[in-house]
Amino acid sequence: EPEVTQTPSHQVTQMGQEVILRCVPISNHLYFYWYRQILGQKVEFLVSFYNNEISEKSEIFDDQFSVERPDGSNFTLKIRSTKLEDSAMYFCASSEQSLHTDTQYFGPGTRLTVL
Amino acid sequence: DQQVKQNSPSLSVQEGRISILNCDYTNSMFDYFLWYKKYPAEGPTFLISISSIKDKNEDGRFTVFLNKSAKHLSLHIVPSQPGDSAVYFCAASHRNFNKFYFGSGTKLNVKP
């Protein structure tokens, strides 16, 4: 069964450094998402992406964050200058159609630790 | 952001009995709701959804009920199995927005 994959599974970085989290969505999917979950808290929406542009973003997704689909398979989340509070699990998801007509499939997550 | 709330952080149920997980929302514009299950070290897995034009949706052992006037939905699992032990998240959205708001999750423990 096709699945969303994410790399790395765990990323440790120093505060102020840039990180890039990578995701490979399911191949025929057109909509892509990033979520995060701070330890012990709820899953929070960050951004949705369709047709090579951001379609929705949350208040969390400020200028420090960016997303890109650099080729036909990868979908990346970049955090330009990490802060301690960016430490969280980051989940990528994809869906074939928009949220109201199709299911999102989540990847296993990348645990980001900012020291 | 507390638009979706799951007030019970945990629930313990005996195998074979019914599990009822509850979720409340505040935004009356929400018109699409989902339940996700999450095991440790894995991403959320879609379970079941319901549109606001319905008040019930059933899929095998899982049934979701929606009470729009009370802004409340619930997930019933019957019979509960030990493999159902996981964290369950409800999520809500509106058709004009391509994003979901998640609740904080309820950890279900089904005892053999």
PDB file of C-alpha atoms in Angstrom:
ATOM      1  CA  GLU A   1       0.000   0.000   0.000  1.00  0.00           C
ATOM      2  CA  PRO A   2       1.418   3.434  -0.895  1.00  0.00           C
ATOM      3  CA  GLU A   3       2.497   5.539   2.039  1.00  0.00           C
ATOM      4  CA  VAL A   4       3.875   8.952   2.902  1.00  0.00           C
ATOM      5  CA  THR A   5       7.511   8.831   3.970  1.00  0.00           C
ATOM      6  CA  GLN A   6       9.491  11.389   5.944  1.00  0.00           C
ATOM      7  CA  THR A   7      13.189  11.899   6.546  1.00  0.00           C
ATOM      8  CA  PRO A   8      14.952  12.132   8.849  1.00  0.00           C
ATOM      9  CA  SER A   9      13.055  10.410  11.629  1.00  0.00           C
ATOM     10  CA  HIS A  10      14.907  12.521  14.207  1.00  0.00           C
ATOM     11  CA  GLN A  11      16.742  15.791  13.657  1.00  0.00           C
ATOM     12  CA  VAL A  12      18.758  17.523  16.354  1.00  0.00           C
ATOM     13  CA  THR A  13      19.891  21.078  15.712  1.00  0.00           C
ATOM     14  CA  GLN A  14      21.273  24.108  17.488  1.00  0.00           C
ATOM     15  CA  MET A  15      19.084  27.130  18.033  1.00  0.00           C
ATOM     16  CA  GLY A  16      19.430  29.563  15.153  1.00  0.00           C
ATOM     17  CA  GLN A  17      20.317  26.915  12.604  1.00  0.00           C
ATOM     18  CA  GLU A  18      18.297  26.162   9.504  1.00  0.00           C
ATOM     19  CA  VAL A  19      16.625  22.796   9.106  1.00  0.00           C
ATOM     20  CA  ILE A  20      14.904  21.144   6.174  1.00  0.00           C
ATOM     21  CA  LEU A  21      12.417  18.385   6.808  1.00  0.00           C
ATOM     22  CA  ARG A  22      11.678  16.147   3.870  1.00  0.00           C
ATOM     23  CA  CYS A  23       8.570  14.311   2.826  1.00  0.00           C
ATOM     24  CA  VAL A  24       7.684  12.097  -0.104  1.00  0.00           C
ATOM     25  CA  PRO A  25       3.907  12.186  -0.544  1.00  0.00           C
ATOM     26  CA  ILE A  26       1.923   9.423  -2.206  1.00  0.00           C
ATOM     27  CA  SER A  27       2.681   9.664  -5.897  1.00  0.00           C
ATOM     28  CA  ASN A  28      -0.731  10.536  -7.375  1.00  0.00           C
ATOM     29  CA  HIS A  29      -1.657  12.960  -4.613  1.00  0.00           C
ATOM     30  CA  LEU A  30      -2.052  16.635  -5.398  1.00  0.00           C
ATOM     31  CA  TYR A  31      -2.528  18.252  -1.989  1.00  0.00           C
ATOM     32  CA  PHE A  32       0.203  18.402   0.609  1.00  0.00           C
ATOM     33  CA  TYR A  33       0.244  19.470   4.256  1.00  0.00           C
ATOM     34  CA  TRP A  34       2.502  20.010   7.201  1.00  0.00           C
ATOM     35  CA  TYR A  35       1.372  19.659  10.801  1.00  0.00           C
ATOM     36  CA  ARG A  36       3.252  19.716  14.039  1.00  0.00           C
ATOM     37  CA  GLN A  37       2.666  18.295  17.485  1.00  0.00           C
ATOM     38  CA  ILE A  38       4.538  19.710  20.446  1.00  0.00           C
ATOM     39  CA  LEU A  39       5.045  17.044  23.086  1.00  0.00           C
ATOM     40  CA  GLY A  40       1.841  16.484  25.042  1.00  0.00           C
ATOM     41  CA  GLN A  41      -0.156  18.953  22.970  1.00  0.00           C
ATOM     42  CA  LYS A  42      -2.573  18.773  20.064  1.00  0.00           C
ATOM     43  CA  VAL A  43      -1.746  18.302  16.426  1.00  0.00           C
ATOM     44  CA  GLU A  44      -1.580  21.765  14.832  1.00  0.00           C
ATOM     45  CA  PHE A  45      -2.030  22.628  11.191  1.00  0.00           C
ATOM     46  CA  LEU A  46       0.861  24.571   9.655  1.00  0.00           C
ATOM     47  CA  VAL A  47       0.303  24.819   5.915  1.00  0.00           C
ATOM     48  CA  SER A  48      -1.413  23.290   2.911  1.00  0.00           C
ATOM     49  CA  PHE A  49       0.042  23.322  -0.589  1.00  0.00           C
ATOM     50  CA  TYR A  50      -1.551  22.750  -3.954  1.00  0.00           C
ATOM     51  CA  ASN A  51      -0.536  23.489  -7.521  1.00  0.00           C
ATOM     52  CA  ASN A  52       2.873  24.726  -6.408  1.00  0.00           C
ATOM     53  CA  GLU A  53       1.586  27.320  -4.038  1.00  0.00           C
ATOM     54  CA  ILE A  54       0.410  27.674  -0.479  1.00  0.00           C
ATOM     55  CA  SER A  55      -3.380  27.424  -0.233  1.00  0.00           C
ATOM     56  CA  GLU A  56      -3.742  27.862   3.536  1.00  0.00           C
ATOM     57  CA  LYS A  57      -1.416  28.611   6.398  1.00  0.00           C
ATOM     58  CA  SER A  58      -1.836  29.032  10.128  1.00  0.00           C
ATOM     59  CA  GLU A  59      -0.616  31.775  12.436  1.00  0.00           C
ATOM     60  CA  ILE A  60       2.273  29.496  13.398  1.00  0.00           C
ATOM     61  CA  PHE A  61       3.570  29.491   9.829  1.00  0.00           C
ATOM     62  CA  ASP A  62       5.437  32.795   9.962  1.00  0.00           C
ATOM     63  CA  ASP A  63       8.329  34.104   7.876  1.00  0.00           C
ATOM     64  CA  GLN A  64      10.686  31.587   9.459  1.00  0.00           C
ATOM     65  CA  PHE A  65       8.874  28.781   7.677  1.00  0.00           C
ATOM     66  CA  SER A  66       8.746  27.950   4.000  1.00  0.00           C
ATOM     67  CA  VAL A  67       7.632  24.997   1.912  1.00  0.00           C
ATOM     68  CA  GLU A  68       8.738  23.815  -1.446  1.00  0.00           C
ATOM     69  CA  ARG A  69       8.126  21.056  -3.910  1.00  0.00           C
ATOM     70  CA  PRO A  70      11.560  21.076  -5.554  1.00  0.00           C
ATOM     71  CA  ASP A  71      10.833  18.163  -7.873  1.00  0.00           C
ATOM     72  CA  GLY A  72       7.987  15.823  -8.714  1.00  0.00           C
ATOM     73  CA  SER A  73       8.295  13.748  -5.579  1.00  0.00           C
ATOM     74  CA  ASN A  74       9.605  15.689  -2.580  1.00  0.00           C
ATOM     75  CA  PHE A  75       7.790  18.182  -0.387  1.00  0.00           C
ATOM     76  CA  THR A  76       9.971  20.059   2.081  1.00  0.00           C
ATOM     77  CA  LEU A  77       9.484  22.248   5.134  1.00  0.00           C
ATOM     78  CA  LYS A  78      12.293  24.680   5.896  1.00  0.00           C
ATOM     79  CA  ILE A  79      12.709  26.470   9.191  1.00  0.00           C
ATOM     80  CA  ARG A  80      15.186  29.278   8.628  1.00  0.00           C
ATOM     81  CA  SER A  81      16.369  30.034  12.139  1.00  0.00           C
ATOM     82  CA  THR A  82      15.172  27.464  14.623  1.00  0.00           C
ATOM     83  CA  LYS A  83      13.978  28.387  18.093  1.00  0.00           C
ATOM     84  CA  LEU A  84      13.690  26.211  21.158  1.00  0.00           C
ATOM     85  CA  GLU A  85       9.900  26.242  20.821  1.00  0.00           C
ATOM     86  CA  ASP A  86      10.142  24.708  17.359  1.00  0.00           C
ATOM     87  CA  SER A  87      10.949  21.389  19.032  1.00  0.00           C
ATOM     88  CA  ALA A  88       8.079  19.098  18.048  1.00  0.00           C
ATOM     89  CA  MET A  89       7.009  16.201  15.878  1.00  0.00           C
ATOM     90  CA  TYR A  90       6.407  17.399  12.340  1.00  0.00           C
ATOM     91  CA  PHE A  91       3.978  15.404  10.246  1.00  0.00           C
ATOM     92  CA  CYS A  92       3.607  15.606   6.512  1.00  0.00           C
ATOM     93  CA  ALA A  93       0.339  14.526   4.906  1.00  0.00           C
ATOM     94  CA  SER A  94      -1.033  14.257   1.410  1.00  0.00           C
ATOM     95  CA  SER A  95      -4.391  13.721  -0.246  1.00  0.00           C
ATOM     96  CA  GLU A  96      -5.475  13.020  -3.780  1.00  0.00           C
ATOM     97  CA  GLN A  97      -8.128  15.682  -3.683  1.00  0.00           C
ATOM     98  CA  SER A  98      -9.003  18.519  -1.365  1.00  0.00           C
ATOM     99  CA  LEU A  99      -9.767  17.877   2.284  1.00  0.00           C
ATOM    100  CA  HIS A 100     -13.503  17.729   1.919  1.00  0.00           C
ATOM    101  CA  THR A 101     -13.540  15.069  -0.755  1.00  0.00           C
ATOM    102  CA  ASP A 102     -10.652  12.881   0.217  1.00  0.00           C
ATOM    103  CA  THR A 103      -8.692  11.456   3.114  1.00  0.00           C
ATOM    104  CA  GLN A 104      -5.327  12.750   4.237  1.00  0.00           C
ATOM    105  CA  TYR A 105      -2.583  10.207   4.664  1.00  0.00           C
ATOM    106  CA  PHE A 106       0.035  11.066   7.234  1.00  0.00           C
ATOM    107  CA  GLY A 107       3.697  10.200   7.317  1.00  0.00           C
ATOM    108  CA  PRO A 108       5.367   8.800  10.448  1.00  0.00           C
ATOM    109  CA  GLY A 109       6.749  12.188  11.440  1.00  0.00           C
ATOM    110  CA  THR A 110      10.125  13.812  12.045  1.00  0.00           C
ATOM    111  CA  ARG A 111      11.050  14.575  15.603  1.00  0.00           C
ATOM    112  CA  LEU A 112      12.847  17.929  15.669  1.00  0.00           C
ATOM    113  CA  THR A 113      14.875  18.761  18.764  1.00  0.00           C
ATOM    114  CA  VAL A 114      16.275  22.268  19.026  1.00  0.00           C
ATOM    115  CA  LEU A 115      19.021  22.697  21.628  1.00  0.00           C
TER     116      LEU A 115
ATOM    117  CA  ASP B   1      -6.895  28.125  19.487  1.00  0.00           C
ATOM    118  CA  GLN B   2      -9.545  25.998  21.204  1.00  0.00           C
ATOM    119  CA  GLN B   3     -12.017  25.548  18.401  1.00  0.00           C
ATOM    120  CA  VAL B   4     -12.023  21.783  18.840  1.00  0.00           C
ATOM    121  CA  LYS B   5     -11.928  20.264  22.296  1.00  0.00           C
ATOM    122  CA  GLN B   6     -11.573  16.781  23.627  1.00  0.00           C
ATOM    123  CA  ASN B   7     -12.142  17.132  27.327  1.00  0.00           C
ATOM    124  CA  SER B   8     -11.205  13.604  28.321  1.00  0.00           C
ATOM    125  CA  PRO B   9      -7.461  13.065  28.065  1.00  0.00           C
ATOM    126  CA  SER B  10      -7.859   9.336  28.704  1.00  0.00           C
ATOM    127  CA  LEU B  11     -10.405   6.543  28.717  1.00  0.00           C
ATOM    128  CA  SER B  12     -10.126   2.964  29.918  1.00  0.00           C
ATOM    129  CA  VAL B  13     -12.532   0.298  28.674  1.00  0.00           C
ATOM    130  CA  GLN B  14     -12.798  -3.461  29.030  1.00  0.00           C
ATOM    131  CA  GLU B  15     -12.373  -5.550  25.902  1.00  0.00           C
ATOM    132  CA  GLY B  16     -15.729  -6.271  24.249  1.00  0.00           C
ATOM    133  CA  ARG B  17     -17.445  -3.237  25.730  1.00  0.00           C
ATOM    134  CA  ILE B  18     -18.277   0.029  23.995  1.00  0.00           C
ATOM    135  CA  SER B  19     -15.795   2.904  23.860  1.00  0.00           C
ATOM    136  CA  ILE B  20     -17.282   6.373  23.514  1.00  0.00           C
ATOM    137  CA  LEU B  21     -14.958   9.235  22.686  1.00  0.00           C
ATOM    138  CA  ASN B  22     -16.312  12.751  22.728  1.00  0.00           C
ATOM    139  CA  CYS B  23     -15.435  15.947  20.931  1.00  0.00           C
ATOM    140  CA  ASP B  24     -16.880  19.467  21.087  1.00  0.00           C
ATOM    141  CA  TYR B  25     -16.375  22.364  18.724  1.00  0.00           C
ATOM    142  CA  THR B  26     -17.125  26.044  18.906  1.00  0.00           C
ATOM    143  CA  ASN B  27     -17.142  27.192  15.294  1.00  0.00           C
ATOM    144  CA  SER B  28     -20.613  26.739  13.811  1.00  0.00           C
ATOM    145  CA  MET B  29     -19.129  27.067  10.320  1.00  0.00           C
ATOM    146  CA  PHE B  30     -17.386  23.710  10.574  1.00  0.00           C
ATOM    147  CA  ASP B  31     -19.065  21.281   8.200  1.00  0.00           C
ATOM    148  CA  TYR B  32     -16.721  18.325   7.984  1.00  0.00           C
ATOM    149  CA  PHE B  33     -15.391  16.215  10.827  1.00  0.00           C
ATOM    150  CA  LEU B  34     -12.964  13.339  11.080  1.00  0.00           C
ATOM    151  CA  TRP B  35     -11.534  10.971  13.614  1.00  0.00           C
ATOM    152  CA  TYR B  36      -7.910   9.884  13.499  1.00  0.00           C
ATOM    153  CA  LYS B  37      -6.140   7.198  15.474  1.00  0.00           C
ATOM    154  CA  LYS B  38      -2.501   7.546  16.413  1.00  0.00           C
ATOM    155  CA  TYR B  39      -0.101   4.948  17.740  1.00  0.00           C
ATOM    156  CA  PRO B  40       3.184   6.010  19.371  1.00  0.00           C
ATOM    157  CA  ALA B  41       5.947   6.826  16.871  1.00  0.00           C
ATOM    158  CA  GLU B  42       3.486   6.815  13.957  1.00  0.00           C
ATOM    159  CA  GLY B  43       1.514   9.468  12.124  1.00  0.00           C
ATOM    160  CA  PRO B  44      -2.255   9.811  12.572  1.00  0.00           C
ATOM    161  CA  THR B  45      -4.342   7.309  10.620  1.00  0.00           C
ATOM    162  CA  PHE B  46      -7.739   8.241   9.239  1.00  0.00           C
ATOM    163  CA  LEU B  47     -10.618   6.339  10.832  1.00  0.00           C
ATOM    164  CA  ILE B  48     -13.946   7.800   9.832  1.00  0.00           C
ATOM    165  CA  SER B  49     -15.483  11.074   8.730  1.00  0.00           C
ATOM    166  CA  ILE B  50     -18.863  12.767   8.743  1.00  0.00           C
ATOM    167  CA  SER B  51     -20.289  15.670   6.846  1.00  0.00           C
ATOM    168  CA  SER B  52     -22.641  18.138   8.504  1.00  0.00           C
ATOM    169  CA  ILE B  53     -25.505  17.006   6.286  1.00  0.00           C
ATOM    170  CA  LYS B  54     -25.533  13.726   8.208  1.00  0.00           C
ATOM    171  CA  ASP B  55     -25.913  12.903  11.868  1.00  0.00           C
ATOM    172  CA  LYS B  56     -24.445   9.426  11.767  1.00  0.00           C
ATOM    173  CA  ASN B  57     -21.852   7.513   9.793  1.00  0.00           C
ATOM    174  CA  GLU B  58     -20.956   3.900  10.358  1.00  0.00           C
ATOM    175  CA  ASP B  59     -17.987   1.830   9.251  1.00  0.00           C
ATOM    176  CA  GLY B  60     -17.725  -1.608  10.787  1.00  0.00           C
ATOM    177  CA  ARG B  61     -17.096  -1.299  14.508  1.00  0.00           C
ATOM    178  CA  PHE B  62     -16.789   2.495  14.285  1.00  0.00           C
ATOM    179  CA  THR B  63     -19.724   4.895  14.304  1.00  0.00           C
ATOM    180  CA  VAL B  64     -19.511   8.668  14.436  1.00  0.00           C
ATOM    181  CA  PHE B  65     -22.470  10.701  15.654  1.00  0.00           C
ATOM    182  CA  LEU B  66     -22.850  14.412  15.007  1.00  0.00           C
ATOM    183  CA  ASN B  67     -25.125  16.710  17.010  1.00  0.00           C
ATOM    184  CA  LYS B  68     -24.935  20.048  15.232  1.00  0.00           C
ATOM    185  CA  SER B  69     -27.152  21.928  17.666  1.00  0.00           C
ATOM    186  CA  ALA B  70     -24.892  20.907  20.546  1.00  0.00           C
ATOM    187  CA  LYS B  71     -21.728  21.246  18.431  1.00  0.00           C
ATOM    188  CA  HIS B  72     -20.756  17.811  19.610  1.00  0.00           C
ATOM    189  CA  LEU B  73     -19.556  14.657  17.967  1.00  0.00           C
ATOM    190  CA  SER B  74     -18.712  11.274  19.337  1.00  0.00           C
ATOM    191  CA  LEU B  75     -16.974   8.137  18.166  1.00  0.00           C
ATOM    192  CA  HIS B  76     -18.365   4.800  19.263  1.00  0.00           C
ATOM    193  CA  ILE B  77     -16.247   1.686  19.005  1.00  0.00           C
ATOM    194  CA  VAL B  78     -18.063  -1.552  19.606  1.00  0.00           C
ATOM    195  CA  PRO B  79     -16.891  -4.067  20.504  1.00  0.00           C
ATOM    196  CA  SER B  80     -13.626  -2.561  21.706  1.00  0.00           C
ATOM    197  CA  GLN B  81     -10.479  -4.580  21.121  1.00  0.00           C
ATOM    198  CA  PRO B  82      -7.015  -4.296  22.723  1.00  0.00           C
ATOM    199  CA  GLY B  83      -5.623  -3.259  19.330  1.00  0.00           C
ATOM    200  CA  ASP B  84      -7.835  -0.166  19.505  1.00  0.00           C
ATOM    201  CA  SER B  85      -5.622   1.194  22.287  1.00  0.00           C
ATOM    202  CA  ALA B  86      -4.237   4.431  20.862  1.00  0.00           C
ATOM    203  CA  VAL B  87      -4.722   8.194  20.979  1.00  0.00           C
ATOM    204  CA  TYR B  88      -7.824   9.342  19.114  1.00  0.00           C
ATOM    205  CA  PHE B  89      -8.038  12.829  17.641  1.00  0.00           C
ATOM    206  CA  CYS B  90     -11.099  14.517  16.280  1.00  0.00           C
ATOM    207  CA  ALA B  91     -10.630  17.189  13.637  1.00  0.00           C
ATOM    208  CA  ALA B  92     -12.929  19.720  12.002  1.00  0.00           C
ATOM    209  CA  SER B  93     -12.892  22.007   9.005  1.00  0.00           C
ATOM    210  CA  HIS B  94     -15.014  24.194   6.774  1.00  0.00           C
ATOM    211  CA  ARG B  95     -15.316  23.615   3.031  1.00  0.00           C
ATOM    212  CA  ASN B  96     -13.849  27.026   2.245  1.00  0.00           C
ATOM    213  CA  PHE B  97     -10.621  26.272   4.052  1.00  0.00           C
ATOM    214  CA  ASN B  98      -8.105  23.600   3.211  1.00  0.00           C
ATOM    215  CA  LYS B  99      -7.036  22.933   6.790  1.00  0.00           C
ATOM    216  CA  PHE B 100      -8.147  21.036   9.836  1.00  0.00           C
ATOM    217  CA  TYR B 101      -8.375  21.985  13.467  1.00  0.00           C
ATOM    218  CA  PHE B 102      -7.491  19.124  15.779  1.00  0.00           C
ATOM    219  CA  GLY B 103      -8.568  18.343  19.302  1.00  0.00           C
ATOM    220  CA  SER B 104      -5.973  17.519  21.930  1.00  0.00           C
ATOM    221  CA  GLY B 105      -6.658  13.789  21.751  1.00  0.00           C
ATOM    222  CA  THR B 106      -8.038  11.089  24.025  1.00  0.00           C
ATOM    223  CA  LYS B 107      -5.855   8.165  24.953  1.00  0.00           C
ATOM    224  CA  LEU B 108      -7.932   4.982  24.835  1.00  0.00           C
ATOM    225  CA  ASN B 109      -6.787   1.916  26.735  1.00  0.00           C
ATOM    226  CA  VAL B 110      -8.716  -1.282  26.033  1.00  0.00           C
ATOM    227  CA  LYS B 111      -7.994  -3.842  28.711  1.00  0.00           C
ATOM    228  CA  PRO B 112      -8.025  -7.550  27.800  1.00  0.00           C
TER     229      PRO B 112
END
